[in-house]
Amino acid sequence: MDILNQLQRQYTDFTALLYREGFVDDNFTQVQKLQDESSPDFVVEVVSLFFEDCEKLVNNMAEALEQQDVDFKQVDSHVHQLKGSSSSMGAARIKNVCIAFKTFCEAQNREGCLRCLQQVNHENTQLKTNLQALFTLERQIVANGGSIPVMQ
Amino acid sequence: MESCNCIEPQWPAEELLMKYQYISDFFIALAYFSIPLELIYFVKKSAVFPYRWVLVQFGAFIVLCGATHLISLWTFNMHSRTVAVVMTTAKVLTAAVSCATALMLVHIIPDLLSVKTRELFLKNKAAELDREMGLIRTQEETGRHVRMLTHEIRSTLDRHTILKTTLVELGRTLALEECALWMPTRTGLELQLSYTLRQQNPVGYTVPIQLPVINQVFSSNHALKISPNSPVARLRPLSGKYMPGEVVAVRVPLLHLSNFQINDWPELSTRRYALMVLMLPSDSARQWHVHELELVEVVADQETELTPEQRLMVETILKSSNLLATLINDVLDLSKLEDGSLRLDLGSFNLHTVFREVLNLIKPITSVKKLPVTLNLAPDLPVYAIGDEKRLMQTILNVAGNAVKFSKEGSISITAFVANSESLRDSRAPGFFPVLSDDHFYLRVQVKDAGQGINPQDIPKLFTKFVHNQALATRNSSGSGLGLAICKRFVNLMEGHFWIESEGLGKGCMAIFIVKLGIPEKTSESKNPFLPKANHGQTAFPGLKVLVLDENGVSRMATKGLLVQLGCDVTTVSSRDECLHVVSQDHKVVCIDVCMPDGFEAAARLHEKFTKNHERPLIVALTGNTDKVTKENCMRVGMDGVILKPFSVDKMRSVLSDLLEHRVLFEAM
């Protein structure tokens, strides 16, 4: 029981931290709410899909930015996709970087774009680590027979 | 004379000198005579010359000098005594006049010089006045701008619109290079760049809120000059070459709610501020003027200007203008009442609030007229009722308003209670057959005043349109005489009865009406099976077939998950062709992400595929843009509804239920 309480408390604190630091926002809560008995792995599926998508887009953007004549329209459309995905999933920080990224694309600023791309990578890695930790905690709670505390 | 043997020079030296002197004297005389002529000529031309007699004196002096020189021409050689006498006279006169002139000049020259000084002084003064006029004119301009600005700010209620308007107008008025607003984040630990004037998408920069410069600005309500290098002022890359323009920052107090909610005005104690940063154009010598700073402070401080009483007044004004608009619309809709096509807008509302609002609306006038008003709501009066809230309020307001209008003194009382069978029978209406049932109740409202009263014989005429009661239409007949007629019609529509009792002139009057209102808990079930029966967690649209078209995998999955939660049977497609291939008559709703390039075309093709309206599935656009272009495009291709991403389960549920019930175009933003 003690372990369970501790785990649950850790989970609550960690989730609160993620929200406070702006890693995730309300949309992530929405996504979490969509998980129930009929789709028990919904969140994990969405998150994995997101990261796959993100990596693919980042690779495409890196390739496009390495060209001599950068096709900013293409980069912009990739950024738009990434912004849409991150927005739907509730990855707030990545979405914010995308907003800045878009501005640089419109200004056709290669340096700015590269910097934003780096930032996207960085945020991506961080979010992945954080969410993996979150899911591990969830699994442990379930393994100990408890239920995952719901965020208000 | 014997000629000497010495050699004689051609021109003896003396003679040469004499010759030159001769010529010089002649020219001097000439010049001396012409100077006065010139003086006279020019002075005659000028209108203002105060010292004419000085001129005469001077002229005489010159002439005599000239004469002296002229006469001396004759004295080179041997001359007669007459010439000598003339010469002497001339010289004496000249001496006299010269001395006189010299003495006079001592007197005059300082005056003339002071004239010059005065002239210079006046010129400086004139230049200064010109500058001040320029300043005053600018101030007046900015004063006018401030008034327009405050009017525009006060007329909008949305905080975002207010702030954006502030930025735009300030930028225009003060010709700023950049104007930016930093809003506190949800955590309250950082300020995030939310709006900028020049950049379309403000980049999501954040700065910690505890910076010393920010604390300094937040601690006073003045606009303070800050360094262009501070983090809040580094908004864009330096466009000028040398110097960034001066930067000023001011705090903007924030209300917690983004929309003003009536009766819910927040307390002033917990104050959050946003930071507004204003930059003058770079590379210009412009500096911040005191009056510009004052303008900025006034504009930024909008929300603290009203006292609590003023705020209540503003609330009331807003509400009454809302009501006024409705009243006007309804007056213009009189024809609908005439041919019976007016329908009541039934809905659930708070009955007690209606009475309280009427009271608030008439309070300003009653307090001015010093008429005490009392409102008595019976304890068994239901709080919630079903009926046409606006028209009921209109009726009560009209009746209460008349009571106030036609009373000079005395008190006014408004009583409301549930009419039981006795009071229903007492209603003095010949054709009024109230039917009591379980899901309705009869509301009886009595408004009693101690005013002018009405002659009992005139009472039936009151309800006639466009007829003013002559006795009543004394000073304040600003209505068109429609009020009571309309109210009676409304009351009739509400299956009720309206009548007025008065004991005569000067004895006050009582207006009574009874209307039928529904009771909320016992309304019958709605006919549409897709309406949600409960709020959380239960499936709202069991088995509803929905098709989702979205290129983005993650959003597709999120949308699908959401719809599955609502109990729908969801199919997802990721391209327009796939959508057209898969769609069938079974699908009742198609959700299309219009941010993808084929989105609109997919909708158009769907219209083509299903020519008959009832076979066509409802098309809902999912968009991240709220701009006009997107909305217009949606309407153009024939979308039935629009939802703004990101959306929640509740939002989707309400949209779908409205769509399925009404099948009309609307917006859910």
Short mmCIF file of N, CA and C in Angstrom, two decimals, chain A residues 28 31 34 41-52 85 88-89, chain B residues 553-555 557-558 561:
data_model
loop_
_atom_site.label_atom_id
_atom_site.label_comp_id
_atom_site.label_asym_id
_atom_site.label_seq_id
_atom_site.Cartn_x
_atom_site.Cartn_y
_atom_site.Cartn_z
N PHE A 28 -3.08 17.53 -23.98
CA PHE A 28 -2.58 16.24 -23.54
C PHE A 28 -3.57 15.61 -22.57
N VAL A 31 -6.26 14.11 -24.52
CA VAL A 31 -5.84 12.83 -25.11
C VAL A 31 -5.88 11.75 -24.03
N LEU A 34 -9.21 10.36 -23.41
CA LEU A 34 -9.79 9.50 -24.43
C LEU A 34 -9.45 8.03 -24.21
N ASP A 41 -4.57 1.46 -24.68
CA ASP A 41 -3.23 1.96 -24.96
C ASP A 41 -3.26 3.18 -25.83
N PHE A 42 -4.38 3.89 -25.77
CA PHE A 42 -4.59 5.01 -26.69
C PHE A 42 -3.47 6.03 -26.58
N VAL A 43 -3.15 6.41 -25.36
CA VAL A 43 -2.17 7.48 -25.17
C VAL A 43 -0.82 7.06 -25.72
N VAL A 44 -0.42 5.82 -25.36
CA VAL A 44 0.89 5.35 -25.83
C VAL A 44 0.94 5.33 -27.35
N GLU A 45 -0.18 4.88 -27.95
CA GLU A 45 -0.20 4.81 -29.42
C GLU A 45 -0.05 6.20 -30.02
N VAL A 46 -0.84 7.15 -29.49
CA VAL A 46 -0.76 8.51 -30.04
C VAL A 46 0.63 9.07 -29.88
N VAL A 47 1.21 8.86 -28.69
CA VAL A 47 2.52 9.44 -28.43
C VAL A 47 3.57 8.83 -29.35
N SER A 48 3.51 7.49 -29.54
CA SER A 48 4.51 6.87 -30.42
C SER A 48 4.36 7.39 -31.84
N LEU A 49 3.11 7.47 -32.27
CA LEU A 49 2.86 7.99 -33.62
C LEU A 49 3.43 9.39 -33.77
N PHE A 50 3.23 10.19 -32.73
CA PHE A 50 3.73 11.56 -32.77
C PHE A 50 5.24 11.59 -32.92
N PHE A 51 5.92 10.80 -32.10
CA PHE A 51 7.38 10.86 -32.18
C PHE A 51 7.90 10.35 -33.52
N GLU A 52 7.22 9.33 -34.05
CA GLU A 52 7.62 8.85 -35.37
C GLU A 52 7.50 9.96 -36.40
N SER A 85 0.52 18.44 -35.44
CA SER A 85 0.63 17.23 -34.62
C SER A 85 0.88 17.57 -33.17
N SER A 88 -2.22 18.92 -31.51
CA SER A 88 -3.24 17.91 -31.19
C SER A 88 -2.83 17.09 -30.00
N MET A 89 -1.51 16.84 -29.89
CA MET A 89 -1.09 15.95 -28.82
C MET A 89 -0.90 16.70 -27.52
N GLY B 553 -1.29 12.31 -39.25
CA GLY B 553 -1.62 11.07 -38.56
C GLY B 553 -2.04 11.28 -37.13
N VAL B 554 -1.30 12.18 -36.45
CA VAL B 554 -1.59 12.36 -35.03
C VAL B 554 -2.96 13.00 -34.83
N SER B 555 -3.25 14.03 -35.61
CA SER B 555 -4.56 14.65 -35.41
C SER B 555 -5.68 13.73 -35.82
N MET B 557 -5.70 10.57 -35.44
CA MET B 557 -5.91 9.64 -34.35
C MET B 557 -6.64 10.31 -33.18
N ALA B 558 -6.24 11.56 -32.91
CA ALA B 558 -6.88 12.28 -31.81
C ALA B 558 -8.36 12.48 -32.08
N GLY B 561 -10.17 9.21 -31.75
CA GLY B 561 -10.36 8.81 -30.36
C GLY B 561 -11.49 9.58 -29.70
#
